[in-house]
Amino acid sequence: EGPRPVWLPMVQDPDSPAAQTYRTLRTRMAQLGDRQGRAPRLIGVVSSRAGEGAATVAVNLALARVQLGERVLLVDGHLDAPTLRATLVSAGMEASHACGDESEAVPGRRTRAESQREPTGLAECMDGTSEWTEAAQPTGFPSLTALYAGRTSIVSADLFASRHFRAFCA
């Protein structure tokens, strides 16, 4: 049991038609710039139902932007059922070990549930208990950083309506 493997053509088959489709999407999105001609800095990838692949699309699109030398912060905003971390782990792109660093990997020290807990992330940034610069996690690509969903007891709709979220987006 573990995360189901995902296909990331931007990494696994960069010459494929699928990878070219992500590059085309990247280019078309850049053409949607503002009145000054600047490309969008904040892009949301959503789906109508769970399991439709929004995290996979987001990772591939982020990689297409990284390919141009851009720095990208990939954020999991699905606080109730986060999928970004599982997507990155499945593709071998999460830089940190799933059970923590080796100093913590002592038999019996952590339970399986604890080792799979969502790390500090967007939720803590929005409730004001963490800064995104502290919560962001490196990936296998130097220009791509991930901010996982995190965990909080506050209702996610209230977090997205908070001043912290507006500040985060700015």
PDB file of C-alpha atoms in Angstrom:
ATOM      1  CA  GLU A   1       0.000   0.000   0.000  1.00  0.00           C
ATOM      2  CA  GLY A   2       1.235   3.485  -0.799  1.00  0.00           C
ATOM      3  CA  PRO A   3       0.631   6.339  -3.155  1.00  0.00           C
ATOM      4  CA  ARG A   4      -0.504   5.277  -6.576  1.00  0.00           C
ATOM      5  CA  PRO A   5       2.111   6.035  -9.229  1.00  0.00           C
ATOM      6  CA  VAL A   6       1.495   9.135 -11.305  1.00  0.00           C
ATOM      7  CA  TRP A   7       2.779   9.908 -14.748  1.00  0.00           C
ATOM      8  CA  LEU A   8       4.777  13.100 -14.954  1.00  0.00           C
ATOM      9  CA  PRO A   9       5.662  13.455 -18.637  1.00  0.00           C
ATOM     10  CA  MET A  10       7.696  16.602 -17.946  1.00  0.00           C
ATOM     11  CA  VAL A  11      10.122  14.353 -16.026  1.00  0.00           C
ATOM     12  CA  GLN A  12       9.555  10.830 -17.273  1.00  0.00           C
ATOM     13  CA  ASP A  13       9.090  11.487 -21.024  1.00  0.00           C
ATOM     14  CA  PRO A  14       9.961  15.126 -21.825  1.00  0.00           C
ATOM     15  CA  ASP A  15       9.794  14.542 -25.596  1.00  0.00           C
ATOM     16  CA  SER A  16       6.282  13.063 -25.473  1.00  0.00           C
ATOM     17  CA  PRO A  17       3.173  14.737 -26.899  1.00  0.00           C
ATOM     18  CA  ALA A  18       1.858  15.003 -23.320  1.00  0.00           C
ATOM     19  CA  ALA A  19       4.913  16.999 -22.208  1.00  0.00           C
ATOM     20  CA  GLN A  20       4.523  19.216 -25.261  1.00  0.00           C
ATOM     21  CA  THR A  21       0.902  19.812 -24.248  1.00  0.00           C
ATOM     22  CA  TYR A  22       2.054  21.139 -20.864  1.00  0.00           C
ATOM     23  CA  ARG A  23       4.550  23.424 -22.588  1.00  0.00           C
ATOM     24  CA  THR A  24       1.772  24.709 -24.848  1.00  0.00           C
ATOM     25  CA  LEU A  25      -0.465  25.316 -21.831  1.00  0.00           C
ATOM     26  CA  ARG A  26       2.398  27.184 -20.127  1.00  0.00           C
ATOM     27  CA  THR A  27       2.837  29.395 -23.199  1.00  0.00           C
ATOM     28  CA  ARG A  28      -0.872  30.107 -23.569  1.00  0.00           C
ATOM     29  CA  MET A  29      -1.172  31.008 -19.903  1.00  0.00           C
ATOM     30  CA  ALA A  30       1.752  33.420 -20.271  1.00  0.00           C
ATOM     31  CA  GLN A  31      -0.187  35.107 -23.082  1.00  0.00           C
ATOM     32  CA  LEU A  32      -3.015  35.832 -20.614  1.00  0.00           C
ATOM     33  CA  GLY A  33      -0.852  38.521 -19.034  1.00  0.00           C
ATOM     34  CA  ASP A  34      -2.107  41.708 -17.460  1.00  0.00           C
ATOM     35  CA  ARG A  35      -2.262  45.111 -19.150  1.00  0.00           C
ATOM     36  CA  GLN A  36       1.476  45.529 -18.675  1.00  0.00           C
ATOM     37  CA  GLY A  37       2.104  42.202 -20.433  1.00  0.00           C
ATOM     38  CA  ARG A  38       3.200  40.321 -17.308  1.00  0.00           C
ATOM     39  CA  ALA A  39       2.319  36.638 -17.143  1.00  0.00           C
ATOM     40  CA  PRO A  40       0.062  35.480 -14.283  1.00  0.00           C
ATOM     41  CA  ARG A  41       1.989  34.924 -11.058  1.00  0.00           C
ATOM     42  CA  LEU A  42      -0.741  32.946  -9.285  1.00  0.00           C
ATOM     43  CA  ILE A  43      -2.390  30.006 -11.041  1.00  0.00           C
ATOM     44  CA  GLY A  44      -4.999  27.699  -9.547  1.00  0.00           C
ATOM     45  CA  VAL A  45      -5.578  24.149 -10.771  1.00  0.00           C
ATOM     46  CA  VAL A  46      -8.865  22.676  -9.586  1.00  0.00           C
ATOM     47  CA  SER A  47     -11.145  19.759 -10.390  1.00  0.00           C
ATOM     48  CA  SER A  48     -14.803  19.085  -9.788  1.00  0.00           C
ATOM     49  CA  ARG A  49     -14.204  15.755  -8.028  1.00  0.00           C
ATOM     50  CA  ALA A  50     -11.447  13.949  -6.180  1.00  0.00           C
ATOM     51  CA  GLY A  51      -9.213  11.756  -8.290  1.00  0.00           C
ATOM     52  CA  GLU A  52      -9.403  13.775 -11.500  1.00  0.00           C
ATOM     53  CA  GLY A  53      -5.683  14.587 -11.430  1.00  0.00           C
ATOM     54  CA  ALA A  54      -5.481  18.259 -10.427  1.00  0.00           C
ATOM     55  CA  ALA A  55      -2.257  17.650  -8.451  1.00  0.00           C
ATOM     56  CA  THR A  56      -0.699  15.812 -11.399  1.00  0.00           C
ATOM     57  CA  VAL A  57      -1.603  18.661 -13.765  1.00  0.00           C
ATOM     58  CA  ALA A  58      -0.289  21.228 -11.281  1.00  0.00           C
ATOM     59  CA  VAL A  59       3.047  19.417 -10.880  1.00  0.00           C
ATOM     60  CA  ASN A  60       3.513  19.035 -14.649  1.00  0.00           C
ATOM     61  CA  LEU A  61       2.609  22.677 -15.294  1.00  0.00           C
ATOM     62  CA  ALA A  62       4.979  23.788 -12.529  1.00  0.00           C
ATOM     63  CA  LEU A  63       7.748  21.708 -14.097  1.00  0.00           C
ATOM     64  CA  ALA A  64       7.038  23.292 -17.486  1.00  0.00           C
ATOM     65  CA  ARG A  65       7.554  26.711 -15.892  1.00  0.00           C
ATOM     66  CA  VAL A  66      10.687  25.564 -14.041  1.00  0.00           C
ATOM     67  CA  GLN A  67      12.037  24.399 -17.399  1.00  0.00           C
ATOM     68  CA  LEU A  68      12.161  28.067 -18.451  1.00  0.00           C
ATOM     69  CA  GLY A  69      14.204  28.964 -15.395  1.00  0.00           C
ATOM     70  CA  GLU A  70      11.306  30.273 -13.310  1.00  0.00           C
ATOM     71  CA  ARG A  71      11.148  29.723  -9.565  1.00  0.00           C
ATOM     72  CA  VAL A  72       7.854  28.056  -8.641  1.00  0.00           C
ATOM     73  CA  LEU A  73       6.111  27.543  -5.307  1.00  0.00           C
ATOM     74  CA  LEU A  74       3.674  24.654  -5.714  1.00  0.00           C
ATOM     75  CA  VAL A  75       0.924  24.895  -3.084  1.00  0.00           C
ATOM     76  CA  ASP A  76      -1.603  22.235  -2.038  1.00  0.00           C
ATOM     77  CA  GLY A  77      -4.762  24.178  -1.257  1.00  0.00           C
ATOM     78  CA  HIS A  78      -6.920  21.089  -0.792  1.00  0.00           C
ATOM     79  CA  LEU A  79      -6.868  21.240   2.990  1.00  0.00           C
ATOM     80  CA  ASP A  80      -9.528  18.587   3.584  1.00  0.00           C
ATOM     81  CA  ALA A  81      -7.935  15.903   1.375  1.00  0.00           C
ATOM     82  CA  PRO A  82      -4.405  16.911   0.360  1.00  0.00           C
ATOM     83  CA  THR A  83      -2.826  15.117  -2.604  1.00  0.00           C
ATOM     84  CA  LEU A  84       0.283  17.083  -3.579  1.00  0.00           C
ATOM     85  CA  ARG A  85       2.658  15.286  -1.215  1.00  0.00           C
ATOM     86  CA  ALA A  86       1.462  11.844  -2.327  1.00  0.00           C
ATOM     87  CA  THR A  87       1.892  12.911  -5.956  1.00  0.00           C
ATOM     88  CA  LEU A  88       5.474  14.072  -5.366  1.00  0.00           C
ATOM     89  CA  VAL A  89       6.343  10.993  -3.277  1.00  0.00           C
ATOM     90  CA  SER A  90       4.903   8.715  -5.967  1.00  0.00           C
ATOM     91  CA  ALA A  91       7.089  10.385  -8.583  1.00  0.00           C
ATOM     92  CA  GLY A  92      10.164  10.269  -6.334  1.00  0.00           C
ATOM     93  CA  MET A  93      10.272  14.074  -6.190  1.00  0.00           C
ATOM     94  CA  GLU A  94       9.905  14.714  -2.470  1.00  0.00           C
ATOM     95  CA  ALA A  95      13.319  15.720  -1.182  1.00  0.00           C
ATOM     96  CA  SER A  96      12.697  14.745   2.441  1.00  0.00           C
ATOM     97  CA  HIS A  97      12.286  11.145   3.563  1.00  0.00           C
ATOM     98  CA  ALA A  98       8.652  10.245   4.324  1.00  0.00           C
ATOM     99  CA  CYS A  99       9.527   9.153   7.881  1.00  0.00           C
ATOM    100  CA  GLY A 100      11.735  12.099   8.772  1.00  0.00           C
ATOM    101  CA  ASP A 101      15.482  12.301   8.817  1.00  0.00           C
ATOM    102  CA  GLU A 102      17.645   9.364   9.829  1.00  0.00           C
ATOM    103  CA  SER A 103      18.081  10.647  13.372  1.00  0.00           C
ATOM    104  CA  GLU A 104      14.356  10.163  13.918  1.00  0.00           C
ATOM    105  CA  ALA A 105      14.192   6.746  12.238  1.00  0.00           C
ATOM    106  CA  VAL A 106      14.583   4.789  15.463  1.00  0.00           C
ATOM    107  CA  PRO A 107      12.453   1.616  15.628  1.00  0.00           C
ATOM    108  CA  GLY A 108       9.367   2.215  17.749  1.00  0.00           C
ATOM    109  CA  ARG A 109       9.967   5.952  17.970  1.00  0.00           C
ATOM    110  CA  ARG A 110       7.298   6.967  15.468  1.00  0.00           C
ATOM    111  CA  THR A 111       4.130   5.206  14.459  1.00  0.00           C
ATOM    112  CA  ARG A 112       3.099   4.746  10.860  1.00  0.00           C
ATOM    113  CA  ALA A 113       0.320   7.318  11.287  1.00  0.00           C
ATOM    114  CA  GLU A 114       2.784   9.860  12.668  1.00  0.00           C
ATOM    115  CA  SER A 115       5.259   9.306   9.840  1.00  0.00           C
ATOM    116  CA  GLN A 116       2.551   9.926   7.235  1.00  0.00           C
ATOM    117  CA  ARG A 117       1.130  13.053   8.844  1.00  0.00           C
ATOM    118  CA  GLU A 118       0.951  16.066   6.615  1.00  0.00           C
ATOM    119  CA  PRO A 119       3.910  18.368   7.363  1.00  0.00           C
ATOM    120  CA  THR A 120       3.446  22.005   8.317  1.00  0.00           C
ATOM    121  CA  GLY A 121       2.006  23.831   5.335  1.00  0.00           C
ATOM    122  CA  LEU A 122      -0.565  26.232   3.937  1.00  0.00           C
ATOM    123  CA  ALA A 123      -3.055  25.735   6.777  1.00  0.00           C
ATOM    124  CA  GLU A 124      -0.527  26.908   9.354  1.00  0.00           C
ATOM    125  CA  CYS A 125       0.423  29.851   7.133  1.00  0.00           C
ATOM    126  CA  MET A 126      -3.225  30.873   6.919  1.00  0.00           C
ATOM    127  CA  ASP A 127      -3.962  30.489  10.617  1.00  0.00           C
ATOM    128  CA  GLY A 128      -0.909  32.588  11.423  1.00  0.00           C
ATOM    129  CA  THR A 129       1.166  29.931  13.202  1.00  0.00           C
ATOM    130  CA  SER A 130       3.840  29.643  10.502  1.00  0.00           C
ATOM    131  CA  GLU A 131       5.428  31.590   7.670  1.00  0.00           C
ATOM    132  CA  TRP A 132       5.475  30.034   4.207  1.00  0.00           C
ATOM    133  CA  THR A 133       9.243  30.444   4.065  1.00  0.00           C
ATOM    134  CA  GLU A 134       9.510  28.124   7.087  1.00  0.00           C
ATOM    135  CA  ALA A 135       6.903  25.614   5.909  1.00  0.00           C
ATOM    136  CA  ALA A 136       7.970  25.254   2.265  1.00  0.00           C
ATOM    137  CA  GLN A 137       9.726  21.999   1.404  1.00  0.00           C
ATOM    138  CA  PRO A 138      12.381  21.421  -1.262  1.00  0.00           C
ATOM    139  CA  THR A 139      11.664  19.036  -4.131  1.00  0.00           C
ATOM    140  CA  GLY A 140      14.032  17.204  -6.431  1.00  0.00           C
ATOM    141  CA  PHE A 141      14.307  20.367  -8.554  1.00  0.00           C
ATOM    142  CA  PRO A 142      16.205  23.414  -7.223  1.00  0.00           C
ATOM    143  CA  SER A 143      13.694  25.920  -8.640  1.00  0.00           C
ATOM    144  CA  LEU A 144      10.586  24.028  -7.474  1.00  0.00           C
ATOM    145  CA  THR A 145       9.444  24.264  -3.856  1.00  0.00           C
ATOM    146  CA  ALA A 146       6.338  22.639  -2.379  1.00  0.00           C
ATOM    147  CA  LEU A 147       4.027  23.971   0.285  1.00  0.00           C
ATOM    148  CA  TYR A 148       1.875  21.096   1.454  1.00  0.00           C
ATOM    149  CA  ALA A 149      -1.642  21.531   2.819  1.00  0.00           C
ATOM    150  CA  GLY A 150      -0.683  21.256   6.483  1.00  0.00           C
ATOM    151  CA  ARG A 151      -3.171  20.614   9.259  1.00  0.00           C
ATOM    152  CA  THR A 152      -5.466  22.730  11.347  1.00  0.00           C
ATOM    153  CA  SER A 153      -8.684  22.458  13.293  1.00  0.00           C
ATOM    154  CA  ILE A 154     -10.091  25.611  11.686  1.00  0.00           C
ATOM    155  CA  VAL A 155     -12.661  25.133   8.918  1.00  0.00           C
ATOM    156  CA  SER A 156     -10.877  25.487   5.568  1.00  0.00           C
ATOM    157  CA  ALA A 157     -13.461  27.951   4.189  1.00  0.00           C
ATOM    158  CA  ASP A 158     -12.702  30.267   7.111  1.00  0.00           C
ATOM    159  CA  LEU A 159      -8.972  29.989   6.438  1.00  0.00           C
ATOM    160  CA  PHE A 160      -9.420  30.948   2.779  1.00  0.00           C
ATOM    161  CA  ALA A 161     -11.442  33.987   3.885  1.00  0.00           C
ATOM    162  CA  SER A 162      -8.754  35.113   6.324  1.00  0.00           C
ATOM    163  CA  ARG A 163      -6.430  38.091   6.003  1.00  0.00           C
ATOM    164  CA  HIS A 164      -3.520  35.652   6.279  1.00  0.00           C
ATOM    165  CA  PHE A 165      -4.588  33.991   3.020  1.00  0.00           C
ATOM    166  CA  ARG A 166      -4.864  37.343   1.249  1.00  0.00           C
ATOM    167  CA  ALA A 167      -1.404  38.240   2.529  1.00  0.00           C
ATOM    168  CA  PHE A 168      -0.060  34.850   1.447  1.00  0.00           C
ATOM    169  CA  CYS A 169      -1.374  35.332  -2.097  1.00  0.00           C
ATOM    170  CA  ALA A 170       0.053  38.832  -2.278  1.00  0.00           C
TER     171      ALA A 170
END
